[in-house]
Short mmCIF file of C-alpha atoms and ligand atoms in Angstrom, two decimals:
data_model
loop_
_atom_site.label_atom_id
_atom_site.label_comp_id
_atom_site.label_asym_id
_atom_site.label_seq_id
_atom_site.Cartn_x
_atom_site.Cartn_y
_atom_site.Cartn_z
CA MET Q 476 147.91 68.38 188.95
CA THR Q 477 145.75 65.82 187.28
CA ALA Q 478 142.63 65.22 189.37
CA GLN Q 479 142.65 61.70 190.76
CA THR Q 480 139.34 60.90 189.09
CA ASP Q 481 140.96 61.41 185.65
CA LEU Q 482 143.50 58.70 186.16
CA ASN Q 483 143.18 55.35 184.47
CA THR Q 484 142.52 52.51 186.93
CA TYR Q 485 144.43 49.25 187.00
CA ASP Q 486 142.91 46.44 189.01
CA LEU Q 487 144.20 43.07 190.16
CA VAL Q 488 144.01 40.12 187.79
CA VAL Q 489 142.85 37.11 189.79
CA GLY Q 490 141.26 33.93 188.52
CA GLY Q 491 140.98 35.38 185.01
CA GLU Q 492 139.07 38.45 186.09
CA THR Q 493 140.03 42.05 186.83
CA VAL Q 494 138.94 42.82 190.37
CA ALA Q 495 139.39 45.57 192.95
CA ALA Q 496 141.40 44.88 196.06
CA ASP Q 497 139.48 43.32 198.92
CA SER Q 498 139.92 46.57 200.95
CA GLY Q 499 138.85 48.68 197.95
CA GLY Q 500 142.19 50.51 198.33
CA TYR Q 501 144.17 52.09 195.54
CA PHE Q 502 147.56 53.75 195.20
CA GLU Q 503 148.96 56.07 192.58
CA THR Q 504 151.94 55.61 190.37
CA VAL Q 505 153.92 58.59 189.21
CA ASP Q 506 155.40 59.59 185.87
CA PRO Q 507 159.01 60.11 186.78
CA ALA Q 508 159.52 62.58 183.91
CA THR Q 509 156.86 64.98 185.28
CA GLU Q 510 156.36 63.92 188.94
CA GLU Q 511 152.60 63.91 188.14
CA PRO Q 512 150.32 61.04 189.12
CA LEU Q 513 149.92 58.62 186.27
CA ALA Q 514 147.49 55.88 187.28
CA LYS Q 515 145.38 54.47 190.05
CA VAL Q 516 146.29 50.91 190.95
CA ALA Q 517 144.51 48.39 193.15
CA ARG Q 518 146.51 47.94 196.36
CA ALA Q 519 146.83 44.24 197.11
CA ARG Q 520 147.18 43.14 200.69
CA LYS Q 521 147.14 39.78 202.47
CA PRO Q 522 143.49 38.85 201.65
CA ASP Q 523 144.17 39.51 197.96
CA ILE Q 524 147.29 37.38 198.08
CA GLU Q 525 145.15 34.60 199.67
CA ARG Q 526 142.67 34.94 196.87
CA ALA Q 527 145.34 34.86 194.16
CA VAL Q 528 147.21 31.91 195.65
CA SER Q 529 143.92 30.07 195.95
CA ALA Q 530 143.04 30.79 192.31
CA ALA Q 531 146.50 29.59 191.22
CA THR Q 532 146.11 26.47 193.39
CA ASP Q 533 142.69 25.66 191.85
CA ALA Q 534 144.10 26.17 188.36
CA HIS Q 535 147.18 24.03 188.84
CA GLU Q 536 145.85 20.52 188.29
CA LYS Q 537 144.20 21.42 185.04
CA TRP Q 538 147.13 23.45 183.76
CA SER Q 539 149.78 20.87 184.63
CA SER Q 540 147.75 18.14 182.92
CA THR Q 541 147.01 20.23 179.86
CA ALA Q 542 148.79 18.64 176.88
CA PRO Q 543 152.26 20.19 176.60
CA GLN Q 544 151.72 21.26 172.99
CA GLU Q 545 148.51 23.00 174.03
CA ARG Q 546 150.30 24.85 176.81
CA GLY Q 547 152.98 25.85 174.29
CA ARG Q 548 150.36 27.03 171.82
CA LEU Q 549 148.67 29.25 174.41
CA LEU Q 550 151.98 30.84 175.44
CA SER Q 551 152.82 31.34 171.82
CA ASP Q 552 149.49 33.11 171.34
CA LEU Q 553 150.28 35.29 174.32
CA ALA Q 554 153.66 36.19 172.79
CA GLU Q 555 151.88 37.24 169.61
CA ARG Q 556 149.28 39.25 171.57
CA ILE Q 557 152.04 41.08 173.45
CA ARG Q 558 153.77 41.86 170.15
CA ALA Q 559 150.46 43.14 168.68
CA ASN Q 560 150.25 45.51 171.70
CA GLN Q 561 153.90 46.58 171.53
CA GLU Q 562 153.37 50.31 171.03
CA ARG Q 563 150.69 50.61 173.71
CA LEU Q 564 152.68 48.61 176.26
CA ALA Q 565 155.89 50.45 175.48
CA LEU Q 566 154.27 53.81 175.99
CA LEU Q 567 152.78 52.68 179.24
CA GLU Q 568 156.17 51.33 180.41
CA THR Q 569 157.89 54.60 179.42
CA ARG Q 570 155.40 56.68 181.41
CA ASP Q 571 155.53 54.41 184.42
CA ASN Q 572 159.28 53.85 184.56
CA GLY Q 573 160.79 56.79 182.66
CA LYS Q 574 162.90 54.80 180.18
CA PRO Q 575 163.36 55.93 176.59
CA LEU Q 576 160.59 54.72 174.27
CA SER Q 577 162.90 52.59 172.08
CA HIS Q 578 164.15 50.82 175.18
CA ALA Q 579 160.59 50.16 176.32
CA ARG Q 580 159.76 48.80 172.82
CA SER Q 581 162.71 46.48 173.03
CA ASP Q 582 161.66 45.33 176.54
CA VAL Q 583 158.18 44.51 175.26
CA GLU Q 584 159.73 42.52 172.39
CA THR Q 585 161.96 40.72 174.85
CA CYS Q 586 158.95 39.84 176.96
CA ALA Q 587 157.15 38.43 173.89
CA ARG Q 588 160.29 36.53 172.94
CA TYR Q 589 160.46 34.91 176.37
CA PHE Q 590 156.88 33.58 175.94
CA GLU Q 591 157.78 32.43 172.45
CA TYR Q 592 161.01 30.74 173.54
CA TYR Q 593 159.42 28.93 176.46
CA ALA Q 594 156.34 28.05 174.40
CA GLY Q 595 158.78 25.96 172.33
CA VAL Q 596 160.09 24.33 175.52
CA ALA Q 597 156.68 23.17 176.80
CA ASP Q 598 156.67 19.88 174.77
CA LYS Q 599 160.41 19.19 175.12
CA LEU Q 600 160.67 18.53 178.87
CA HIS Q 601 162.33 15.20 178.62
CA GLY Q 602 163.61 13.18 181.51
CA ASP Q 603 166.58 10.80 181.46
CA SER Q 604 166.83 7.07 181.22
CA ILE Q 605 169.53 5.81 183.58
CA PRO Q 606 171.23 2.42 182.97
CA LEU Q 607 171.48 0.24 186.05
CA THR Q 608 171.81 -3.56 185.97
CA ASP Q 609 169.65 -5.66 183.71
CA ASP Q 610 167.13 -6.14 186.47
CA TYR Q 611 166.07 -2.50 186.58
CA VAL Q 612 164.47 0.17 184.49
CA ASP Q 613 165.17 3.69 185.79
CA TYR Q 614 163.95 7.01 184.44
CA THR Q 615 163.38 10.57 185.56
CA VAL Q 616 160.35 12.78 185.11
CA ARG Q 617 160.29 16.56 185.32
CA GLU Q 618 157.28 17.79 187.26
CA PRO Q 619 156.21 21.38 187.86
CA LEU Q 620 156.66 22.82 191.37
CA GLY Q 621 152.99 23.90 191.60
CA VAL Q 622 152.03 27.48 192.45
CA THR Q 623 154.90 29.88 191.84
CA ALA Q 624 155.38 33.50 192.87
CA GLN Q 625 157.30 36.09 190.88
CA ILE Q 626 158.30 39.29 192.70
CA ILE Q 627 159.37 41.75 190.05
CA PRO Q 628 161.46 44.93 190.30
CA TRP Q 629 160.82 48.35 188.78
CA ASN Q 630 163.79 48.65 186.48
CA LEU Q 631 162.81 46.23 183.69
CA PRO Q 632 159.18 45.46 184.55
CA THR Q 633 158.02 43.97 181.27
CA ASN Q 634 161.26 42.26 180.45
CA ILE Q 635 161.55 40.57 183.87
CA PHE Q 636 157.84 39.66 183.76
CA GLY Q 637 158.53 37.56 180.67
CA ARG Q 638 161.83 36.21 182.02
CA SER Q 639 160.33 35.01 185.31
CA VAL Q 640 156.77 34.04 184.34
CA ALA Q 641 157.12 32.39 180.90
CA PRO Q 642 159.32 29.46 182.01
CA ALA Q 643 157.05 28.89 185.04
CA LEU Q 644 153.94 28.58 182.93
CA ALA Q 645 155.63 26.55 180.17
CA THR Q 646 156.71 23.92 182.65
CA GLY Q 647 153.19 23.56 184.04
CA ASN Q 648 153.27 25.81 187.05
CA THR Q 649 150.68 28.49 187.76
CA ALA Q 650 151.81 31.98 188.73
CA VAL Q 651 151.07 34.87 191.10
CA VAL Q 652 153.01 37.92 190.02
CA LYS Q 653 153.74 40.85 192.34
CA PRO Q 654 155.03 43.75 190.21
CA ALA Q 655 156.91 46.60 191.89
CA GLU Q 656 154.75 49.43 193.34
CA GLN Q 657 156.62 52.00 191.20
CA THR Q 658 155.88 50.26 187.89
CA PRO Q 659 152.88 47.86 188.03
CA LEU Q 660 150.96 48.88 184.92
CA THR Q 661 152.33 46.60 182.15
CA ALA Q 662 152.06 43.56 184.38
CA VAL Q 663 148.30 44.21 184.84
CA GLU Q 664 147.95 44.68 181.08
CA ILE Q 665 149.77 41.48 180.26
CA GLY Q 666 147.60 39.68 182.80
CA LYS Q 667 144.57 40.85 180.87
CA LEU Q 668 146.10 39.86 177.50
CA ALA Q 669 146.62 36.34 178.92
CA ALA Q 670 142.89 36.08 179.67
CA GLU Q 671 142.13 37.32 176.11
CA VAL Q 672 144.15 34.59 174.45
CA GLY Q 673 142.39 31.95 176.52
CA LEU Q 674 144.92 31.07 179.23
CA PRO Q 675 142.71 29.16 181.69
CA GLU Q 676 141.53 31.27 184.59
CA GLY Q 677 143.85 31.32 187.60
CA VAL Q 678 146.96 30.26 185.66
CA LEU Q 679 148.41 33.79 185.68
CA ASN Q 680 147.40 36.20 188.43
CA VAL Q 681 148.77 39.72 188.92
CA VAL Q 682 148.64 41.45 192.32
CA PRO Q 683 150.17 44.89 192.33
CA GLY Q 684 151.00 46.34 195.73
CA PHE Q 685 153.79 47.30 198.12
CA GLY Q 686 156.62 45.05 199.29
CA GLU Q 687 155.57 44.72 202.94
CA GLU Q 688 151.84 44.51 202.21
CA ALA Q 689 151.72 42.26 199.17
CA GLY Q 690 155.27 40.94 198.51
CA ALA Q 691 155.87 39.64 202.03
CA PRO Q 692 152.54 37.72 202.38
CA LEU Q 693 153.20 36.16 198.95
CA ALA Q 694 156.83 35.12 199.77
CA GLU Q 695 155.80 33.56 203.09
CA HIS Q 696 152.60 31.90 201.87
CA PRO Q 697 152.70 28.19 202.60
CA GLY Q 698 150.66 27.50 199.45
CA VAL Q 699 153.45 28.80 197.21
CA ASP Q 700 155.86 26.15 195.91
CA GLY Q 701 158.44 28.28 194.20
CA VAL Q 702 159.54 31.91 194.45
CA SER Q 703 161.48 33.91 191.95
CA PHE Q 704 162.74 37.27 193.26
CA THR Q 705 164.69 40.01 191.46
CA GLY Q 706 165.71 43.05 193.49
CA SER Q 707 167.93 44.24 196.30
CA VAL Q 708 170.11 42.11 198.59
CA PRO Q 709 168.28 42.93 201.88
CA THR Q 710 164.86 42.22 200.41
CA GLY Q 711 166.21 39.10 198.69
CA ILE Q 712 167.41 37.83 202.07
CA GLU Q 713 163.96 38.47 203.57
CA VAL Q 714 162.16 36.76 200.70
CA GLY Q 715 164.61 33.83 200.71
CA THR Q 716 164.28 33.40 204.47
CA ALA Q 717 160.46 33.45 204.28
CA ALA Q 718 160.56 30.86 201.51
CA VAL Q 719 162.93 28.53 203.29
CA GLU Q 720 160.72 28.59 206.43
CA ASN Q 721 158.17 26.78 204.22
CA LEU Q 722 160.89 24.78 202.45
CA THR Q 723 159.84 26.50 199.30
CA ASN Q 724 162.12 26.54 196.29
CA VAL Q 725 163.57 30.00 195.84
CA HIS Q 726 165.61 31.79 193.23
CA LEU Q 727 167.25 35.18 193.99
CA GLU Q 728 168.67 37.56 191.42
CA LEU Q 729 170.22 40.45 193.32
CA GLY Q 730 172.21 42.92 191.36
CA GLY Q 731 175.91 43.59 191.08
CA LYS Q 732 178.90 45.88 190.69
CA SER Q 733 180.16 44.48 187.46
CA PRO Q 734 183.67 45.20 186.04
CA ASN Q 735 184.20 46.09 182.44
CA VAL Q 736 187.84 45.55 181.65
CA VAL Q 737 189.33 47.38 178.68
CA TRP Q 738 192.76 46.50 177.18
CA PRO Q 739 194.72 48.77 174.85
CA ASP Q 740 194.38 46.22 171.99
CA ALA Q 741 190.55 46.40 172.09
CA ASP Q 742 188.53 48.07 169.31
CA ILE Q 743 188.22 51.28 171.29
CA ASP Q 744 185.12 52.67 169.56
CA SER Q 745 183.27 49.50 170.22
CA ALA Q 746 184.54 49.35 173.83
CA VAL Q 747 183.32 52.94 174.39
CA ASP Q 748 179.93 51.96 172.92
CA SER Q 749 179.71 48.98 175.26
CA THR Q 750 180.77 51.05 178.25
CA MET Q 751 178.08 53.65 177.54
CA ARG Q 752 175.38 51.06 177.02
CA GLY Q 753 176.54 49.21 180.13
CA ILE Q 754 176.15 52.17 182.47
CA PHE Q 755 173.70 54.58 180.80
CA ALA Q 756 171.07 52.15 179.43
CA ASN Q 757 167.98 52.54 181.65
CA ALA Q 758 169.84 55.33 183.47
CA GLY Q 759 172.10 52.71 185.03
CA GLN Q 760 169.20 51.02 186.78
CA VAL Q 761 170.15 47.58 185.61
CA CYS Q 762 171.36 44.68 187.74
CA SER Q 763 173.91 43.77 185.09
CA ALA Q 764 175.16 47.38 184.59
CA GLY Q 765 178.87 47.73 183.85
CA SER Q 766 179.39 50.13 186.75
CA ARG Q 767 183.18 49.73 187.13
CA LEU Q 768 185.29 50.59 184.10
CA VAL Q 769 188.57 48.81 184.69
CA VAL Q 770 190.85 50.37 182.07
CA HIS Q 771 194.46 49.73 181.23
CA GLU Q 772 196.87 52.57 182.05
CA ASP Q 773 198.18 52.80 178.45
CA VAL Q 774 194.71 53.53 177.01
CA ARG Q 775 192.96 55.25 179.93
CA ALA Q 776 193.46 58.87 178.80
CA ALA Q 777 192.48 58.27 175.15
CA PHE Q 778 189.55 56.12 176.19
CA LEU Q 779 188.21 58.75 178.62
CA ASP Q 780 188.61 61.52 175.98
CA THR Q 781 186.40 59.61 173.58
CA LEU Q 782 183.98 58.64 176.32
CA THR Q 783 183.67 62.25 177.52
CA ASP Q 784 182.98 63.49 173.95
CA ARG Q 785 180.31 60.85 173.47
CA ILE Q 786 178.66 61.66 176.83
CA GLY Q 787 178.64 65.32 175.86
CA ALA Q 788 176.44 64.45 172.84
CA MET Q 789 173.90 62.44 174.90
CA THR Q 790 170.33 63.65 175.20
CA VAL Q 791 168.68 63.40 178.64
CA ASP Q 792 164.90 64.01 178.50
CA ALA Q 793 161.48 62.47 179.12
CA GLY Q 794 161.35 58.89 177.82
CA GLU Q 795 158.50 59.73 175.44
CA THR Q 796 160.91 61.92 173.37
CA ASP Q 797 163.09 58.86 173.01
CA PRO Q 798 166.33 60.40 174.34
CA ASP Q 799 169.57 58.53 175.07
CA MET Q 800 168.65 58.60 178.73
CA GLY Q 801 165.47 59.22 180.67
CA PRO Q 802 164.84 60.07 184.36
CA LEU Q 803 165.40 57.79 187.28
CA VAL Q 804 162.35 55.80 188.37
CA SER Q 805 161.45 57.63 191.55
CA GLU Q 806 162.31 60.41 193.97
CA THR Q 807 163.79 57.74 196.31
CA GLN Q 808 166.10 56.52 193.57
CA LEU Q 809 167.16 60.08 192.79
CA GLU Q 810 168.01 60.60 196.45
CA THR Q 811 170.03 57.37 196.56
CA VAL Q 812 171.97 58.27 193.40
CA THR Q 813 172.68 61.85 194.42
CA GLU Q 814 173.88 60.58 197.83
CA TYR Q 815 176.31 58.28 196.05
CA ILE Q 816 177.51 61.15 193.89
CA GLU Q 817 178.30 63.12 197.05
CA ILE Q 818 180.13 60.07 198.47
CA GLY Q 819 182.02 59.93 195.18
CA ARG Q 820 183.06 63.58 195.48
CA THR Q 821 184.45 62.90 198.93
CA GLU Q 822 186.22 59.73 197.90
CA ALA Q 823 187.51 60.62 194.40
CA GLY Q 824 187.05 64.36 193.97
CA ASP Q 825 184.81 66.10 191.45
CA PRO Q 826 183.44 63.91 188.67
CA LEU Q 827 185.11 63.99 185.28
CA VAL Q 828 181.67 64.36 183.71
CA GLY Q 829 178.23 65.21 185.14
CA GLY Q 830 177.38 64.95 188.82
CA ASP Q 831 174.30 67.21 188.92
CA THR Q 832 170.55 66.82 188.75
CA LEU Q 833 168.74 68.60 185.94
CA ASP Q 834 167.00 71.85 186.76
CA ARG Q 835 163.52 70.80 185.74
CA ASP Q 836 160.64 68.61 187.00
CA GLY Q 837 161.30 64.92 187.00
CA TYR Q 838 163.94 62.72 188.53
CA PHE Q 839 166.76 63.53 186.16
CA VAL Q 840 170.44 63.16 186.89
CA GLU Q 841 173.35 63.71 184.50
CA PRO Q 842 175.42 60.83 183.15
CA THR Q 843 178.32 60.86 185.63
CA VAL Q 844 181.83 59.55 185.54
CA PHE Q 845 184.33 59.46 188.43
CA ASP Q 846 187.95 59.01 187.41
CA GLY Q 847 190.76 57.95 189.70
CA VAL Q 848 188.61 55.55 191.69
CA GLU Q 849 190.25 53.01 193.98
CA ASN Q 850 188.54 49.61 194.09
CA SER Q 851 188.20 49.87 197.91
CA MET Q 852 186.02 53.02 197.65
CA ARG Q 853 182.28 52.76 198.31
CA ILE Q 854 181.54 53.96 194.77
CA ALA Q 855 183.48 50.93 193.55
CA GLN Q 856 182.00 48.45 195.98
CA GLU Q 857 178.30 49.36 196.36
CA GLU Q 858 175.56 49.11 193.79
CA ILE Q 859 174.46 52.67 192.97
CA PHE Q 860 171.79 51.70 190.42
CA GLY Q 861 172.12 54.96 188.53
CA PRO Q 862 174.12 56.46 185.66
CA VAL Q 863 177.37 56.70 187.65
CA LEU Q 864 180.53 55.09 186.30
CA SER Q 865 183.60 54.49 188.47
CA VAL Q 866 186.89 54.37 186.50
CA ILE Q 867 189.65 52.22 187.94
CA GLU Q 868 193.10 51.92 186.29
CA PHE Q 869 195.13 48.76 186.05
CA GLY Q 870 198.50 47.64 184.65
CA THR Q 871 198.74 43.86 184.60
CA GLU Q 872 196.44 40.93 183.89
CA ALA Q 873 196.71 39.85 187.57
CA GLU Q 874 195.68 43.34 188.69
CA ALA Q 875 192.69 43.41 186.40
CA LEU Q 876 191.47 40.08 187.80
CA GLU Q 877 192.06 41.15 191.38
CA ILE Q 878 190.03 44.33 190.83
CA ALA Q 879 187.34 42.41 188.99
CA ASN Q 880 186.92 39.85 191.74
CA ASN Q 881 187.42 42.05 194.76
CA VAL Q 882 183.74 42.86 195.39
CA GLU Q 883 180.90 41.13 197.20
CA TYR Q 884 178.93 40.79 194.01
CA GLY Q 885 179.42 38.46 191.06
CA LEU Q 886 176.74 38.97 188.45
CA VAL Q 887 178.53 39.94 185.25
CA ALA Q 888 182.10 40.62 184.10
CA GLY Q 889 183.12 42.05 180.74
CA ILE Q 890 186.42 42.19 178.87
CA HIS Q 891 187.40 44.07 175.72
CA THR Q 892 190.49 42.73 173.94
CA ARG Q 893 191.58 41.15 170.65
CA ASP Q 894 193.68 38.62 172.56
CA MET Q 895 191.31 35.65 172.85
CA GLY Q 896 193.67 33.77 175.12
CA ARG Q 897 193.55 36.61 177.58
CA ALA Q 898 189.76 36.90 177.21
CA HIS Q 899 189.23 33.25 177.98
CA ARG Q 900 191.72 33.23 180.85
CA PHE Q 901 189.65 36.09 182.31
CA ALA Q 902 186.42 34.21 181.69
CA ARG Q 903 187.88 31.17 183.43
CA ASP Q 904 189.10 33.04 186.56
CA VAL Q 905 186.50 35.76 187.06
CA GLN Q 906 183.77 35.21 189.66
CA ALA Q 907 180.61 36.06 187.77
CA GLY Q 908 177.51 34.30 186.47
CA GLN Q 909 178.06 35.62 183.00
CA VAL Q 910 181.03 36.96 181.06
CA TYR Q 911 180.74 39.35 178.14
CA ILE Q 912 183.56 39.40 175.65
CA ASN Q 913 183.80 42.50 173.42
CA GLU Q 914 180.17 43.51 173.97
CA TRP Q 915 178.24 44.55 177.06
CA PHE Q 916 174.83 42.84 177.47
CA ALA Q 917 175.98 40.05 175.09
CA GLY Q 918 173.57 37.12 175.18
CA GLY Q 919 169.83 36.64 174.84
CA GLU Q 920 166.72 34.91 176.07
CA GLU Q 921 168.48 31.63 175.37
CA THR Q 922 171.47 32.19 177.68
CA PRO Q 923 171.34 31.33 181.41
CA PHE Q 924 171.48 34.29 183.78
CA GLY Q 925 172.15 34.55 187.51
CA GLY Q 926 174.72 35.45 190.12
CA PHE Q 927 177.79 34.28 191.98
CA LYS Q 928 178.42 35.47 195.52
CA LYS Q 929 176.03 38.19 196.80
CA SER Q 930 174.41 38.47 193.39
CA GLY Q 931 172.21 35.54 194.44
CA PHE Q 932 171.63 32.03 193.35
CA GLY Q 933 169.64 30.06 190.86
CA ARG Q 934 169.43 30.72 187.08
CA GLU Q 935 166.81 32.16 184.83
CA LYS Q 936 166.74 32.46 181.07
CA GLY Q 937 167.53 29.68 178.64
CA LEU Q 938 166.98 26.05 179.53
CA ALA Q 939 168.43 26.68 182.97
CA ALA Q 940 165.08 28.12 184.00
CA VAL Q 941 163.49 24.79 183.30
CA ASP Q 942 165.54 23.29 186.09
CA ALA Q 943 164.56 26.16 188.35
CA TYR Q 944 160.83 25.63 187.77
CA THR Q 945 160.66 21.85 187.84
CA GLN Q 946 161.44 19.09 190.32
CA VAL Q 947 162.94 15.79 189.24
CA LYS Q 948 161.21 12.55 190.12
CA ASN Q 949 163.28 9.37 189.74
CA VAL Q 950 161.38 6.16 189.02
CA CYS Q 951 163.20 2.89 189.52
CA ALA Q 952 161.55 -0.44 188.68
CA ASN Q 953 162.79 -3.91 189.42
CA ILE Q 954 161.64 -5.68 186.21
CA SER Q 955 162.66 -9.15 187.35
CA PRO Q 956 161.31 -9.44 190.91
CA THR Q 957 160.69 -13.15 190.66
CA ARG Q 958 163.92 -14.08 188.95
CA GLU Q 959 166.12 -16.40 190.87
CA ARG Q 960 168.90 -14.56 192.62
CA GLY Q 961 172.55 -15.57 192.45
P1 NAI S 804 163.42 45.92 196.53
O1 NAI S 804 164.30 44.77 196.42
O2 NAI S 804 162.89 46.29 197.87
O3 NAI S 804 162.11 45.70 195.51
C1 NAI S 804 162.04 44.73 194.57
C2 NAI S 804 160.64 44.05 194.66
O4 NAI S 804 160.53 43.44 195.91
C3 NAI S 804 159.45 45.01 194.53
O5 NAI S 804 158.40 44.34 193.83
C4 NAI S 804 159.05 45.22 195.97
O6 NAI S 804 157.69 45.59 196.15
C5 NAI S 804 159.31 43.84 196.53
N1 NAI S 804 159.50 43.83 198.02
C6 NAI S 804 159.97 44.79 198.80
N2 NAI S 804 160.00 44.41 200.10
C7 NAI S 804 159.54 43.17 200.11
C8 NAI S 804 159.32 42.17 201.15
N3 NAI S 804 159.63 42.41 202.40
N4 NAI S 804 158.83 40.98 200.79
C9 NAI S 804 158.56 40.65 199.50
N5 NAI S 804 158.69 41.54 198.50
C10 NAI S 804 159.23 42.77 198.79
O7 NAI S 804 164.20 47.13 195.81
P2 NAI S 804 163.98 48.71 195.96
O8 NAI S 804 163.92 49.12 197.40
O9 NAI S 804 162.82 49.12 195.11
O10 NAI S 804 165.35 49.23 195.35
C11 NAI S 804 166.47 49.41 196.18
C12 NAI S 804 167.78 48.99 195.48
O11 NAI S 804 167.67 47.63 195.13
C13 NAI S 804 168.08 49.65 194.18
O12 NAI S 804 168.73 50.87 194.37
C14 NAI S 804 169.02 48.66 193.54
O13 NAI S 804 170.33 48.81 194.04
C15 NAI S 804 168.47 47.32 193.98
N6 NAI S 804 167.60 46.75 192.94
C16 NAI S 804 168.11 45.75 192.17
C17 NAI S 804 167.37 45.23 191.12
C18 NAI S 804 167.92 44.16 190.23
O14 NAI S 804 167.56 44.03 189.14
N7 NAI S 804 168.74 43.25 190.79
C19 NAI S 804 166.02 45.72 190.80
C20 NAI S 804 165.54 46.71 191.74
C21 NAI S 804 166.33 47.20 192.71
MG1 MG S 805 156.03 54.98 188.00
#
C-alpha cells in the first residue's frame, strides 16, 4: 500500500486560489485498476460551498460585463491550455477513472473543443427583433442566469466538465463545479489551468466532495441561479427538487437504456463496430450506451457470430496499457454490474459471452452479452452502466419500434439500415433525444444532447446550451407615446 503521505494532494479551487477545505478534511481516490489509493483530495462541505458560491457571486458582475470577445478569448486560451496539457490530464483521468488512455486523450480533446466551440459563441449571443405595429419597437436580450452549479458524474469527468461548464462561462455566468467523489482530479487541474490563463478569480470554482456533503448544499443553495446535473435518476430527482424549491433553473441528464436496431440490409461489419463501441466504450459506463441490441431475426445468428469473434479478440487491462476496455470505476460499480449479470442469468440463462469478473486486482468484468432477452426483463429495462449487452430479436418494423420505445428512458436510439426511408421513419417515431443512423455516438460538440422521458430534460451541447444558460428579456417600447390615437 502506498503510504498516505506519498499521495499527491488536490485542493479546492475557490476565488482563483487553491485552498484546503474549511474543515481541513481530505478523502482518497482509488485507482480502479489496482485498488490502491491514488490521491488525497480536499473534502468540501457546506462551508466550502458557501465560500465558492460567494466567490462566484462576487465575480459575476465583472464577468457578465466583460466584453463578449474578451470572454471568448479567455475561453479560447483555456482550450489551448487544456490541449497543451493533454497527456498529463489524460493519464490522470485514466488513473482516476480506469478508462483506456486513448479514450482519456479523446475526452481531454473533447473538453478543449467545448471551450473552443463556446468561445466562438460568446460574441454571437444575438436577441430577436419582433415586429409589432408601427408604434412599437420590440427586441429581446439574452442575459446570463448568474451563478451556475455543475454537478458532474464519474464516467466522463473531463468531457462532461467541458460540456457543462464551457457554455455557462461563455454566456456570462460564473460556475461552481462539483466533480464526482470517484474522479475529481482533472476538474481540480482544469480549475488551476483556468487561473493560469487569466480567467478572473471566482469565475470558475471547483469543489470536490461527496454527494450528500457537497453536492446537496450546492444544489439547494439559494445563491445558485442555474444547476446542471448529469447522473442517476434518483439523485437527479433530488437535485431537481432542491433547485425548484428556490425556483432555480435546472437541467437534468439522467442516463438511458438505448436501443440499437440492426436490419439485415445494414453494413454488418460497421454495425458490429457500432454495437461494440456503443456498449464497451468506457466499459459501458456511458449514459448514451447502446445497451439493447435489437436485431432482425434474419441476421441475428450471423451478427452474433461476428460479434462473438470480435469480443474474443478484445483486450481488458489497466487503462494505462491502452486496452480495448479498462476496469469499472469503483467497487460499488463492480457490485452493481455483477448483480445485474446474476439477474441476467436468472432471466435469460447463461450469457453468450463473458459474465465473469477477472481474477486479478482491480474492478474488472468481462465484456458480456445476453442473448434471447425479452424486452420486459430487468436487463432490458434497467440501466446497468457496465459492459453488458442485452440482445432482443425482432421481425417487423412495428415490432422494432415497439421494443425501442417500451422503456422508461429516452436518451438515444440507433438504427443500422441502408433503407433511408425506414431510418427516417424510425427517427420520426422513436422517443429519444438523439437518433444515430448507421453509427453509434454519431454527432459532436455542435449537436444538442439530452433526454426524453426519464432520461431527463433540458439540452446541453451545441447552441441549445445557450438557451439553457441564458434567460430572455423582452423589451417593448412605445415610440409614439404622444401621437394622437385613432
Ligand atoms: P449519482 O447520480 O449519485 O452521482 C452523480 C453526481 O451527483 C456525483 O457528483 C455525486 O457526488 C453527486 N451527488 C450524489 N448525491 C447527491 C445529492 N444528494 N445532491 C447533489 N449531488 C449529489 O450516481 P452514482 O451513485 O455515482 O451512480 C449510480 C448510477 O447512476 C450508475 O450506475 C448509473 O446507472 C447512473 N449514472 C448515470 C450517469 C450518466 O451519465 N447519466 C453518470 C453516473 C451515474
Ligand atoms: Mg478513482
